[in-house]
Coordinates of C-alpha atoms and ligand atoms in Angstrom, one line a residue:
X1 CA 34.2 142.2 -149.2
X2 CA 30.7 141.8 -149.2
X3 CA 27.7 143.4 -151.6
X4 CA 27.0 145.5 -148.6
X5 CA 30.4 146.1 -147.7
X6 CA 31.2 147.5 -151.0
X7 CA 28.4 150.0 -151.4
X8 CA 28.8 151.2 -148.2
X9 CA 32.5 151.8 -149.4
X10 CA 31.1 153.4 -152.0
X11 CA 29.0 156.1 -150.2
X12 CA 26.3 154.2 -151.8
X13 CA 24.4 153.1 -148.4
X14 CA 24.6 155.0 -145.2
X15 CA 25.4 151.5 -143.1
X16 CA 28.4 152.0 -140.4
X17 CA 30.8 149.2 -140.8
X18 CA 31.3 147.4 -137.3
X19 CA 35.2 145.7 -137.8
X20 CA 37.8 143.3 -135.2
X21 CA 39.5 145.1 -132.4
X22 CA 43.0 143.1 -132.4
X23 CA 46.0 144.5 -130.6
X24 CA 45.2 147.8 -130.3
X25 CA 43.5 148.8 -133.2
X26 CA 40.5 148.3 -135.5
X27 CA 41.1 145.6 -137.4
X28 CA 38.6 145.3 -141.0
X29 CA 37.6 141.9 -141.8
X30 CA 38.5 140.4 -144.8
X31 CA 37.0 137.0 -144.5
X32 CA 34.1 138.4 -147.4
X33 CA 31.5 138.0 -144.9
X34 CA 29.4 140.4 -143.0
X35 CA 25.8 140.4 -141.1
X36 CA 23.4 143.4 -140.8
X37 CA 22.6 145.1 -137.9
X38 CA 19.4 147.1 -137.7
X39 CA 18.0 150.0 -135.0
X40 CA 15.0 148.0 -133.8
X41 CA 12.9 150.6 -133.1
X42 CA 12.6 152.1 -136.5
X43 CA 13.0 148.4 -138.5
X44 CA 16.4 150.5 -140.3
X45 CA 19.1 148.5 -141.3
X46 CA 22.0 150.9 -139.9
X47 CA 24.7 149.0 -139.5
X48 CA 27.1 145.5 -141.2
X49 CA 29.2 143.7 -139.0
X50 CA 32.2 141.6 -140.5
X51 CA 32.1 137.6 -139.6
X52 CA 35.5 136.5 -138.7
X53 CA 36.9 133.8 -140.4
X54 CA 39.5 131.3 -138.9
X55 CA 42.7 133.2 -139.7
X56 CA 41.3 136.6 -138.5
X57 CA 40.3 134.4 -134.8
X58 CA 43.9 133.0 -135.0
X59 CA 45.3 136.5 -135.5
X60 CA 43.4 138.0 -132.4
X61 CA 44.4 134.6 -130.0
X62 CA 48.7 135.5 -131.4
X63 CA 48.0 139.2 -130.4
X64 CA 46.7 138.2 -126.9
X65 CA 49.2 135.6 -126.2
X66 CA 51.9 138.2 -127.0
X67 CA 50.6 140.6 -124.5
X68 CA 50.3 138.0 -122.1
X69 CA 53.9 137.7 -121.3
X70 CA 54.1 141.2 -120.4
X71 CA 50.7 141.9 -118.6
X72 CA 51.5 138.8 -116.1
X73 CA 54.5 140.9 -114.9
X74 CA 52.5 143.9 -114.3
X75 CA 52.4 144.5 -110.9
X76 CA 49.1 144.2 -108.9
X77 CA 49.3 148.0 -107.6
X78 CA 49.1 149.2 -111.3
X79 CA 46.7 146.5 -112.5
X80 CA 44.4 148.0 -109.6
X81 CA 45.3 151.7 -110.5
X82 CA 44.2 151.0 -113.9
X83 CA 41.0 149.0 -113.2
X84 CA 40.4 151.8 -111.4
X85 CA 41.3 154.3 -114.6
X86 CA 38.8 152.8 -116.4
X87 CA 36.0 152.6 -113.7
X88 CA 36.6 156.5 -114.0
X89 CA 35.8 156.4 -118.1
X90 CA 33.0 154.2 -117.7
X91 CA 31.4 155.7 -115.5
X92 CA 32.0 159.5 -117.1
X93 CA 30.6 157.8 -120.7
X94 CA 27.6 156.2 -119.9
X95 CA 25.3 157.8 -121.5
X96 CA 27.3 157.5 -124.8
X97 CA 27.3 153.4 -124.4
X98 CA 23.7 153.6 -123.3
X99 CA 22.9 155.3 -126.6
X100 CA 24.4 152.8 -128.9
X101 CA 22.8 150.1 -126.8
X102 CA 19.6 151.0 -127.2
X103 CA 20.2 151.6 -130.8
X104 CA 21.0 148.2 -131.6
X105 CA 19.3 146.7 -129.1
X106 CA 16.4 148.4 -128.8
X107 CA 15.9 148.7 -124.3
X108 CA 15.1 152.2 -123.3
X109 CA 17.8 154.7 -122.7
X110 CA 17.1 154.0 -118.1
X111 CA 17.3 150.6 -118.8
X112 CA 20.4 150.9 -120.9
X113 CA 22.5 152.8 -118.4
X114 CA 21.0 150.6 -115.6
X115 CA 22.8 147.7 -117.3
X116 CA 26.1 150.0 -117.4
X117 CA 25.5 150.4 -113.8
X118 CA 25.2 146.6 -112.9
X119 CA 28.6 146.0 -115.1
X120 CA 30.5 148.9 -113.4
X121 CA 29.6 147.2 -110.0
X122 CA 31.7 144.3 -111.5
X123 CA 34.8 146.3 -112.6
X124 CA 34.5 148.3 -109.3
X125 CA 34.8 144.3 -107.8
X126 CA 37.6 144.4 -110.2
X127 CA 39.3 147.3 -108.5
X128 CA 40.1 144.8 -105.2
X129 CA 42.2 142.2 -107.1
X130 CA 45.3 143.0 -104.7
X131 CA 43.0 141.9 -102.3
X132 CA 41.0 139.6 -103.9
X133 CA 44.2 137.2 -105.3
X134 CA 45.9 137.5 -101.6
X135 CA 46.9 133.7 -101.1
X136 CA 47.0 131.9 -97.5
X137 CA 50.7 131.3 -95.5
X138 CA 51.3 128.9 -93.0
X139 CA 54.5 129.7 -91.6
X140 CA 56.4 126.8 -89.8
X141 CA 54.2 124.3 -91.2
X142 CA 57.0 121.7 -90.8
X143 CA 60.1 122.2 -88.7
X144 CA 62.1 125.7 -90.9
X145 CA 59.6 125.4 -93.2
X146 CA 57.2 128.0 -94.7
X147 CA 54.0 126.8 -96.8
X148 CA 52.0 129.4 -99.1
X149 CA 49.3 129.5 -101.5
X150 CA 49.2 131.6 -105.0
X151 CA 46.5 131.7 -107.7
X152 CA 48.4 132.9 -111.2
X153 CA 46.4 133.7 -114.2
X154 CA 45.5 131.5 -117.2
X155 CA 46.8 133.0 -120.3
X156 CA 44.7 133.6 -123.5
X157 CA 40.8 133.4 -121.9
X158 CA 37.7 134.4 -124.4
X159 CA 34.0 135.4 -123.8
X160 CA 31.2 135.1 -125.8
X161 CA 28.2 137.0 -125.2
X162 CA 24.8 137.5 -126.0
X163 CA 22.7 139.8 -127.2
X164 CA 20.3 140.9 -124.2
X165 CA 23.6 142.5 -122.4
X166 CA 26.0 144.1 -125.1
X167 CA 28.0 145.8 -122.4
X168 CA 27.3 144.4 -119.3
X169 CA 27.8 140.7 -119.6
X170 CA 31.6 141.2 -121.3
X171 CA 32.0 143.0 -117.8
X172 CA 31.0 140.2 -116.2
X173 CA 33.8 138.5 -118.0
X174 CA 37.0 140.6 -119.0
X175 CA 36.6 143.0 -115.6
X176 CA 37.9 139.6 -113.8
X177 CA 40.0 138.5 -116.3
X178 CA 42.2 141.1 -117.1
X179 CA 42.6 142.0 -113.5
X180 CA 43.8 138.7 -112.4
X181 CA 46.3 139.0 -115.4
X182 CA 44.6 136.8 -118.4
X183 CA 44.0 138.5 -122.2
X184 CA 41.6 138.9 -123.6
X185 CA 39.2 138.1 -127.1
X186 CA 35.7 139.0 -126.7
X187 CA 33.0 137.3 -129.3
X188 CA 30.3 139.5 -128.9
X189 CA 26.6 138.9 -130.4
X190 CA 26.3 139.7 -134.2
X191 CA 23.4 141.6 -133.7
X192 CA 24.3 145.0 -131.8
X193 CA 28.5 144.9 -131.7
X194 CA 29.1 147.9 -131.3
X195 CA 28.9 148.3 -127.8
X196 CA 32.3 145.9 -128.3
X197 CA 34.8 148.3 -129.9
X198 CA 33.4 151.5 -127.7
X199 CA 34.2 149.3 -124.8
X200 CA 38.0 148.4 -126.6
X201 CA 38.3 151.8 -127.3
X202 CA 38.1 153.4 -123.9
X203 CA 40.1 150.4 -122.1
X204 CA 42.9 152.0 -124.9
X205 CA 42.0 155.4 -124.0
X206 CA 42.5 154.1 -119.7
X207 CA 45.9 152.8 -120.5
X208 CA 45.0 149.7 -120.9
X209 CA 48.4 147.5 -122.9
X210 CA 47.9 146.7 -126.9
X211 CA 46.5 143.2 -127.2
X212 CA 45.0 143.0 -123.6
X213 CA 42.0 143.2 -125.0
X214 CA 40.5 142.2 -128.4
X215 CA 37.4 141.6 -130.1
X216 CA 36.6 139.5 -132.8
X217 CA 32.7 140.3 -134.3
X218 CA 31.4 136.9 -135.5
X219 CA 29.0 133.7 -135.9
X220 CA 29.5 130.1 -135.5
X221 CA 32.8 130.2 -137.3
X222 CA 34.4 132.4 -135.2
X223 CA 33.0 130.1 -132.0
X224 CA 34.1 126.9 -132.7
X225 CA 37.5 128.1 -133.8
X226 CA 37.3 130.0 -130.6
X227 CA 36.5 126.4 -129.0
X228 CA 39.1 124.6 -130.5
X229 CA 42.2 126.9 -130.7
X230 CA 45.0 125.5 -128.8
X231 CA 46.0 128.9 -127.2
X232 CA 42.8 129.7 -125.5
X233 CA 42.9 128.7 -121.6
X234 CA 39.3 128.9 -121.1
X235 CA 35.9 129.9 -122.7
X236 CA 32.8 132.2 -120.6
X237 CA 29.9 131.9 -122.8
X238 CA 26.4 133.3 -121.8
X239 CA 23.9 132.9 -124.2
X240 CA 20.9 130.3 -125.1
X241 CA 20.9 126.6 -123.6
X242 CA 21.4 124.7 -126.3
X243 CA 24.8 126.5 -127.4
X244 CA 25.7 126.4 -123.7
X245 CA 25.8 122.8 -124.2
X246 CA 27.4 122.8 -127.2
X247 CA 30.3 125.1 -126.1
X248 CA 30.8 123.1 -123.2
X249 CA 31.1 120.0 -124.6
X250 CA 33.4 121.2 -127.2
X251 CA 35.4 123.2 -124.9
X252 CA 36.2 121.2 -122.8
X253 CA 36.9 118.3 -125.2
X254 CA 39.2 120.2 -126.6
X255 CA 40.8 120.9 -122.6
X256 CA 39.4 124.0 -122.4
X257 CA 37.6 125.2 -118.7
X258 CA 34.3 126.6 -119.6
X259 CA 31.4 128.5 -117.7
X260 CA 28.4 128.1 -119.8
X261 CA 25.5 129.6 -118.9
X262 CA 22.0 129.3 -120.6
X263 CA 18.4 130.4 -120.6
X264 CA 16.2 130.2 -118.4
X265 CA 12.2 130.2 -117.1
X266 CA 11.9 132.4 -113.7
X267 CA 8.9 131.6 -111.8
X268 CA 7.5 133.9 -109.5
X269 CA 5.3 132.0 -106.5
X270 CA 2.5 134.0 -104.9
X271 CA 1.3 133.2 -102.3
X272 CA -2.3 133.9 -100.9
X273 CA -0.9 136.0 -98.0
X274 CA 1.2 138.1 -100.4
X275 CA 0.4 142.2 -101.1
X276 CA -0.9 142.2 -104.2
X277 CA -0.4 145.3 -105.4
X278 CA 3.6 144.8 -104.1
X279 CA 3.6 141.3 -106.4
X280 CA 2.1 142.7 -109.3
X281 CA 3.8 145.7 -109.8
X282 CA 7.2 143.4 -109.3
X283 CA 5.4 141.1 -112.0
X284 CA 4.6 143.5 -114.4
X285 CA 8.6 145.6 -113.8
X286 CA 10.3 142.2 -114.0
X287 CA 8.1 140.5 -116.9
X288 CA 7.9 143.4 -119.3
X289 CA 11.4 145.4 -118.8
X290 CA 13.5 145.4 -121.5
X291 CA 10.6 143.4 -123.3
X292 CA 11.3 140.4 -121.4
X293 CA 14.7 139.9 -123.0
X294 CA 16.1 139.4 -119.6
X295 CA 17.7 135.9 -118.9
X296 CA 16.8 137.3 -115.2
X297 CA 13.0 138.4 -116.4
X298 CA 10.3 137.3 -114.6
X299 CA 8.8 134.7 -117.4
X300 CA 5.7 132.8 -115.5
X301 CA 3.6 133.2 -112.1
X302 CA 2.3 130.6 -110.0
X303 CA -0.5 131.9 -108.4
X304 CA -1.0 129.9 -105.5
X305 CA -5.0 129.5 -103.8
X306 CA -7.3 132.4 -104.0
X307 CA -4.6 134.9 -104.7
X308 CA -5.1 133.9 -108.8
X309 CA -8.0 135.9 -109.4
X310 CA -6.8 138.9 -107.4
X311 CA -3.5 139.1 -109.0
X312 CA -4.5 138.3 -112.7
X313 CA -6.8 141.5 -112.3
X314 CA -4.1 143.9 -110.8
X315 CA -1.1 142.9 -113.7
X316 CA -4.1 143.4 -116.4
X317 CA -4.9 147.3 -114.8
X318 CA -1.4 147.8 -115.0
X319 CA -1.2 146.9 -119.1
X320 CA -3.0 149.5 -120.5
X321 CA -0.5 151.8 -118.6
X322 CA 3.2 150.7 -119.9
X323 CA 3.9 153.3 -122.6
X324 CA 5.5 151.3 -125.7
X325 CA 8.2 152.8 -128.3
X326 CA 11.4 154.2 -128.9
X327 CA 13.8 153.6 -126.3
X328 CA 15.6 157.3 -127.4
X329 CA 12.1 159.0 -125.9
X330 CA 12.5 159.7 -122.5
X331 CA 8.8 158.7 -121.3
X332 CA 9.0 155.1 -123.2
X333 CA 9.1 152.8 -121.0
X334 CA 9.2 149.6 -123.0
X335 CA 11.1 149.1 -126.1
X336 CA 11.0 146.5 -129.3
X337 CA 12.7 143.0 -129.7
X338 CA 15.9 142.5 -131.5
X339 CA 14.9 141.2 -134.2
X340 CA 11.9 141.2 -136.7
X341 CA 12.3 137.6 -136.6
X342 CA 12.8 137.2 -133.0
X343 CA 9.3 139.3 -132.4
X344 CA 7.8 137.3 -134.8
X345 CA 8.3 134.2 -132.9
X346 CA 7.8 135.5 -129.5
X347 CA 4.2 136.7 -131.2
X348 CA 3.8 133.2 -132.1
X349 CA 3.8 131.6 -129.0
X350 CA 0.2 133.8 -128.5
X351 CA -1.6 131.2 -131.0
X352 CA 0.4 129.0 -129.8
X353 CA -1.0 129.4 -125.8
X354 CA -4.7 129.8 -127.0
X355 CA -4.4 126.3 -129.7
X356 CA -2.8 124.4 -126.5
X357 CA -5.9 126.1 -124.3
X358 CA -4.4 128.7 -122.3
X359 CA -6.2 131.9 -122.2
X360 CA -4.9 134.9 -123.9
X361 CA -5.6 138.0 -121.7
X362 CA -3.8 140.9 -123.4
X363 CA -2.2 140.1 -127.1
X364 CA 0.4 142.3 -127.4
X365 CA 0.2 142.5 -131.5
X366 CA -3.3 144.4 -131.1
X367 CA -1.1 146.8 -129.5
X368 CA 1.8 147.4 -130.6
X369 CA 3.2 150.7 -131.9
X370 CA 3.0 151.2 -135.8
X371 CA 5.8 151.9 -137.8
X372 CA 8.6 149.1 -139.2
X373 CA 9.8 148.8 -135.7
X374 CA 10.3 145.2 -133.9
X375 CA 7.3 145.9 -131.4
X376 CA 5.0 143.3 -129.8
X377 CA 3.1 145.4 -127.1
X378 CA 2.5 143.4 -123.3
X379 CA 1.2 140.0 -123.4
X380 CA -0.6 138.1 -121.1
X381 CA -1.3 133.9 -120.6
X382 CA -3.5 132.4 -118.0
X383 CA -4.5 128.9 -117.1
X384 CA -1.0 127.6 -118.2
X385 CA 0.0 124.1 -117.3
X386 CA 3.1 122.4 -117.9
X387 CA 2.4 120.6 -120.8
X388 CA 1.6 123.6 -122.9
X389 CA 5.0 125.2 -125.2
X390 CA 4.2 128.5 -123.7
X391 CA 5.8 127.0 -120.8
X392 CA 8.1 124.4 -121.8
X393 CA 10.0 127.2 -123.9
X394 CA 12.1 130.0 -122.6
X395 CA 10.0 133.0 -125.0
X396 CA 12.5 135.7 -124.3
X397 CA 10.0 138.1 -125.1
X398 CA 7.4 140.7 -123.3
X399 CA 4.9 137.8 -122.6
X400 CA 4.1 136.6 -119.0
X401 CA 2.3 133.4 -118.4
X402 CA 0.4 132.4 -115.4
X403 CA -0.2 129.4 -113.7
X404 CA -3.3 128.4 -111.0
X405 CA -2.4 125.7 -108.4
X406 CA -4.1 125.1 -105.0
X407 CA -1.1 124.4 -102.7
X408 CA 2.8 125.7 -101.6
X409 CA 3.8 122.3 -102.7
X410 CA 2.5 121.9 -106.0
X411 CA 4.2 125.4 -106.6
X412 CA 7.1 124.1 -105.3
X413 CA 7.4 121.4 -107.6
X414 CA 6.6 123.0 -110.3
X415 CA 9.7 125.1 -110.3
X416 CA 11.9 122.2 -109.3
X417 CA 10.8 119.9 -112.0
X418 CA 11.1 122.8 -114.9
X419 CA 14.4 122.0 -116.8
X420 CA 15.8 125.5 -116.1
X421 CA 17.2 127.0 -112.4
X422 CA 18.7 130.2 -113.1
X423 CA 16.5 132.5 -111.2
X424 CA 13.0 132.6 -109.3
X425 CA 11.0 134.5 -106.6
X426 CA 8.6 134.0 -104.0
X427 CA 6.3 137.0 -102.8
X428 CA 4.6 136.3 -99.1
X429 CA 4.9 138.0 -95.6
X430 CA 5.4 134.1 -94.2
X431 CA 8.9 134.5 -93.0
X432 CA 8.8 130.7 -92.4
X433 CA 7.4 129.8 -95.9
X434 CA 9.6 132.0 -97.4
X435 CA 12.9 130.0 -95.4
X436 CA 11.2 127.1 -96.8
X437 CA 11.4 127.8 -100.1
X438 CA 14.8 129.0 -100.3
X439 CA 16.0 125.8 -98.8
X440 CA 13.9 123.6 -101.3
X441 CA 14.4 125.4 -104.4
X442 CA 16.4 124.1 -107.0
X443 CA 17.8 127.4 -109.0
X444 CA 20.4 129.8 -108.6
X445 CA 19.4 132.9 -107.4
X446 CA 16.3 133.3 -105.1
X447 CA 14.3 136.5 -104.5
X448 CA 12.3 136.8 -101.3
X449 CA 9.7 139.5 -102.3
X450 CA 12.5 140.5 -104.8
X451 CA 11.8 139.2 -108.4
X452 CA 15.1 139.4 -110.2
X453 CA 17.6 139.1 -107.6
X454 CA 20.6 139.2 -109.7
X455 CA 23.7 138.7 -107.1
X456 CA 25.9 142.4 -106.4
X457 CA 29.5 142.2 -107.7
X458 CA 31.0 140.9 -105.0
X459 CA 28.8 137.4 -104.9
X460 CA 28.3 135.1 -107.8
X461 CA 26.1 135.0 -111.0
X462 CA 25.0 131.5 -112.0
X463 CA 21.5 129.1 -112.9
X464 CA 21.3 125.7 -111.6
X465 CA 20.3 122.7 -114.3
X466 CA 20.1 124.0 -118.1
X467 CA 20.9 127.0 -117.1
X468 CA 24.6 126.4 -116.2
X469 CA 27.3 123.9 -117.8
X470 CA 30.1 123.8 -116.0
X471 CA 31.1 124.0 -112.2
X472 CA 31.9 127.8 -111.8
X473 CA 29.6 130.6 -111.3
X474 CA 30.4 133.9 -113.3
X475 CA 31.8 136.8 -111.8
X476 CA 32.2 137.7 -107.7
X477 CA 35.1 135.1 -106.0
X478 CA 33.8 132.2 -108.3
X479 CA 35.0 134.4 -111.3
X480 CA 38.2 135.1 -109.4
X481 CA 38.6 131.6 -109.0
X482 CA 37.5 130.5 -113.1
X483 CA 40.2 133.0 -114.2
X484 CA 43.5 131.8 -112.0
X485 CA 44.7 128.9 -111.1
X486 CA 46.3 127.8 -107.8
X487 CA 50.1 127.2 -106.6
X488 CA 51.3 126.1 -103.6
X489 CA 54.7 126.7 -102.4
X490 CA 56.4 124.4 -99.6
X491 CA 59.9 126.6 -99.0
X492 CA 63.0 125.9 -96.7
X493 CA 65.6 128.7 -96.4
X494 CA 69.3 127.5 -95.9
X495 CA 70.6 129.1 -93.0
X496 CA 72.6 131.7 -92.8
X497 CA 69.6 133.6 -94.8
X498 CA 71.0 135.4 -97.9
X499 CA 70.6 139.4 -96.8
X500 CA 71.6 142.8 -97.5
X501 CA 71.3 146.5 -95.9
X502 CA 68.9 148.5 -98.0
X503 CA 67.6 151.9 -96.2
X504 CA 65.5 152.9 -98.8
X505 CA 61.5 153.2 -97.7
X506 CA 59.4 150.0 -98.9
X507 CA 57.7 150.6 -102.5
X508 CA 54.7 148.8 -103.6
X509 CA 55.8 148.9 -107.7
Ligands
LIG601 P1 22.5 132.7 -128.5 O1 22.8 131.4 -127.8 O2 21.8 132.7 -129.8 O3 23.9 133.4 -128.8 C1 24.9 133.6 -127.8 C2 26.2 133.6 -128.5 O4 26.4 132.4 -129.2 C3 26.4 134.7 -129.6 O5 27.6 135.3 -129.5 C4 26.2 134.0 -130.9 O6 26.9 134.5 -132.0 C5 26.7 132.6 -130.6 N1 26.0 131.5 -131.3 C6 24.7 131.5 -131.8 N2 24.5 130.4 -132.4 C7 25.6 129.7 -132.4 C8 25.9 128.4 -132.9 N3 25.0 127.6 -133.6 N4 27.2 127.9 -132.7 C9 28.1 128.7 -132.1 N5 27.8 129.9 -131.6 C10 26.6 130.4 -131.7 O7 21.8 133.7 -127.4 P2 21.2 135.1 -127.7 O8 19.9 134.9 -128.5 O9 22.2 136.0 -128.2 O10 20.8 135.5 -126.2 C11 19.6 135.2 -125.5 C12 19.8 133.9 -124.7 O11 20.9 134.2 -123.8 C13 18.6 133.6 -123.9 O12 18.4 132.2 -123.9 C14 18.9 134.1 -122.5 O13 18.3 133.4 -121.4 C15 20.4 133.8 -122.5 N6 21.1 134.5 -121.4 C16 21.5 133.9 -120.3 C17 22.1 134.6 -119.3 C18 22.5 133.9 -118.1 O14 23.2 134.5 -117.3 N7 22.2 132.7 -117.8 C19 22.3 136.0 -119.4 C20 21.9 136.6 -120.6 C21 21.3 135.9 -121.6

């Protein structure tokens, strides 16, 4: 047990210890190692997470392949029933969830439950998998014969998440999986876990079968033996491009299928024709929510033609306006970074922008709440261009650069040639333009006047370029598809056909 560990033990320190979830139950880690986990918004260290060590990863993959046995027998009627069960807790417990997120996380309390929201969508997706796994039939496809398709689950399947989405982006993952019939062992960010075992708890709590689902809390360890453990089917990771890459390529050396998804660098077009109050306010919302720690945030504006000047000055009236603080006050509307580090970094990038040229129009660390708290207040970049690091680099933080070119085009290639495609957004009332753009662009998800269009349930989640490894968008029929595989059956019947009376009334379990 660790320093920290022990005095906590002790009664010495008020830290909650954060354990595994494995088959059923909370699970204390014994590997000697342990991370802290602070409430952001105060600078407190509140809480120490145990780092899984191989054995304790090996132990949670055994208990899942166990319950795999059973839980591919259950029938489709009661996975549904109890997708459905838990829906119903989830959506009753919100606000509890949204607490601890924006404890450890830091995002204001709306924010919070709007990211419950967006994952219930998915396990209300979820809900449909009688539907959603119904194969095709071909009857008579050769003379007596009958042809049919059916898509069976994987086995053992992990997540790995990160820290933006404690809640939502597992839901993305084990809402799917479990449904179509996988287990499951979630590796949740070491910085706020404990939105993990809530969530392990109430799928418990909603009937959910021991060693369905399982956590293991952890770093790099716990990943790569995650990565190369012979009884994991396949790997969902969402997290930072260069360990999308890396869990990938080691995934899928190992055989593994893998959906890696990365960062990103969302660019918003305006055009001169566009409302500019409409496009700034969407700037300002989609730059500055959750403090930019949005893989879907709205990171840096092209301002195309005359609309620069006009637009700079309507996102800098709105500044002075964004109330900054704890997340737990209800009239907050932004909250601090992760980490101290983290806001550190994110604060360098503003001596960064003005060394490299740019303009600095609002520096966020002259104001910024007081207090030990992770705060950087709203930051603002102008004249940007593409060489500078302040654009090259995904910041992941409340500062929103802007760019001046003079044409459509040069916009346009701007965004195609950044080496991210996860998200971006064009604001004009061309309809044409606007058709234009969506057939040209080269990223996943496109706004039209809409600046984080992040898919509903029942489409797909997924970047283009560094922002996806892998061939398989995440959740919607694409993460129907990641978690089953297909059969197809060719089937002759001697004849006469085997049969027998039954009067009883046809039962769906
Ligand atoms: P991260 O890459 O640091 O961590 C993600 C996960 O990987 C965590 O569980 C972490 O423990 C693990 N990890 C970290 N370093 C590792 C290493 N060296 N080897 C193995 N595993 C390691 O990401 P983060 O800081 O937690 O999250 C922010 C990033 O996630 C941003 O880049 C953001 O754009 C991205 N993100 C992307 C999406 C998307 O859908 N594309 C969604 C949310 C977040």
């Amino acid at each position: 047990m660790t320093e920290v560990l022990e005095q906590q033990k002790a009664g010495e320190i008020g830290v909650t210890r954060i354990s595994h979830w494995i088959g059923g139950r909370s699970v204390p880690g014994e590997s000697g190692r342990s991370g802290p986990v602070y409430n952001p918004a105060t600078g407190q260290h509140t809480g120490e997470v145990d780092l899984a060590s191989v054995a304790e990863v090996d132990a949670a993959v055994a208990a899942a392949k166990e319950a795999f046995e059973s839980w591919r027998r259950v029938s489709l009627a009661k996975r549904a029933e109890l997708m459905f069960n838990i829906r119903e807790l989830v959506h009753d417990r919100r606000e509890e969830v949204a607490k601890i997120l924006t404890s450890e996380h830091g995002k204001v309390l709306s924010d919070a439950l709007g990211e419950v929201t967006r994952g219930l969508e998915v396990i209300e997706f979820a809900c449909g998998i009688p539907t959603l796994l119904k194969g095709g039939f071909s009857e008579q496809a050769s003379t007596g014969i009958d042809v049919y398709s059916i898509r069976q689950p994987l086995g053992v399947v992990a997540g790995i998440t990160p820290f933006n989405f404690p809640a939502m982006v597992p839901m993305w993952m084990w809402a799917p999986a479990i449904a179509c019939g996988n287990t499951f062992v979630l590796k949740p960010s070491e910085k706020d876990p404990s939105a993990s075992i809530w969530v392990a708890e109430l799928l418990k709590e909603a009937g959910l079968p021991d060693g369905v689902f399982n956590v293991v809390q952890g770093d790099k360890t716990a990943v790569d033996r995650v990565l190369e453990h012979p009884d994991i089917a396949a790997v969902s990771f969402v997290g930072s491009t260069p360990i999308a890459r890396y869990v990938y390529e080691t995934g899928t050396e190992a055989g593994k299928r893998v959906q890696a998804l990365g960062g990103a660098k969302n660019h918003m077009v305006v055009l001169p024709d566009a409302d500019v109050d409409m496009a700034a306010d969407a700037a300002v919302s989609a730059a500055y929510g959750s403090a930019g720690e949005r893989c879907m945030a709205v990171s840096h504006v092209v301002a195309v033609g005359d609309v620069a000047d006009r637009l700079v000055a309507a996102i800098q009236e709105r500044l002075p306006k964004i109330k900054v603080g704890n997340g737990l006050e209800p009239d907050v509307e932004m909250g601090p970074l992760v980490t101290r580090e983290h806001r550190d970094k994110v604060a360098s990038y503003l001596d960064t922008g003005r060394e490299q040229g740019a303009k600095v129009v609002a520096d966020g660390r002259e104001t910024a709440p007081d207090g030990n708290g992770f705060f950087l207040g709203v930051s603002l970049i102008d004249d940007v261009t593409t060489e500078m690091d302040v654009y090259k680099d995904e910041i992941f933080g409340p500062v929103l650069s802007v760019s001046r070119v003079d044409t459509y085009d040069e916009a346009l290639r701007m965004v195609n040639e950044n080496q991210y495609g996860n998200g971006t957004a064009i604001f004009t009332r061309d309809g044409g333009v606007a058709r234009q753009f969506q057939f040209d662009v080269q990223a996943g998800m496109v706004g039209i006047n809409v600046p984080i269009p992040v898919p509903v349930a029942y489409y797909s989640f997924g970047g283009w370029k560094a922002s996806l490894f892998g061939d398989s968008h995440i959740y919607g029929p694409e993460g129907i598809n990641f978690y089953t595989r297909g059969k197809v059956v060719t089937s002759r019947w001697p004849d006469p056909a085997t049969s027998k009376v039954d009067l009883g009334f046809p039962q769906t379990r």
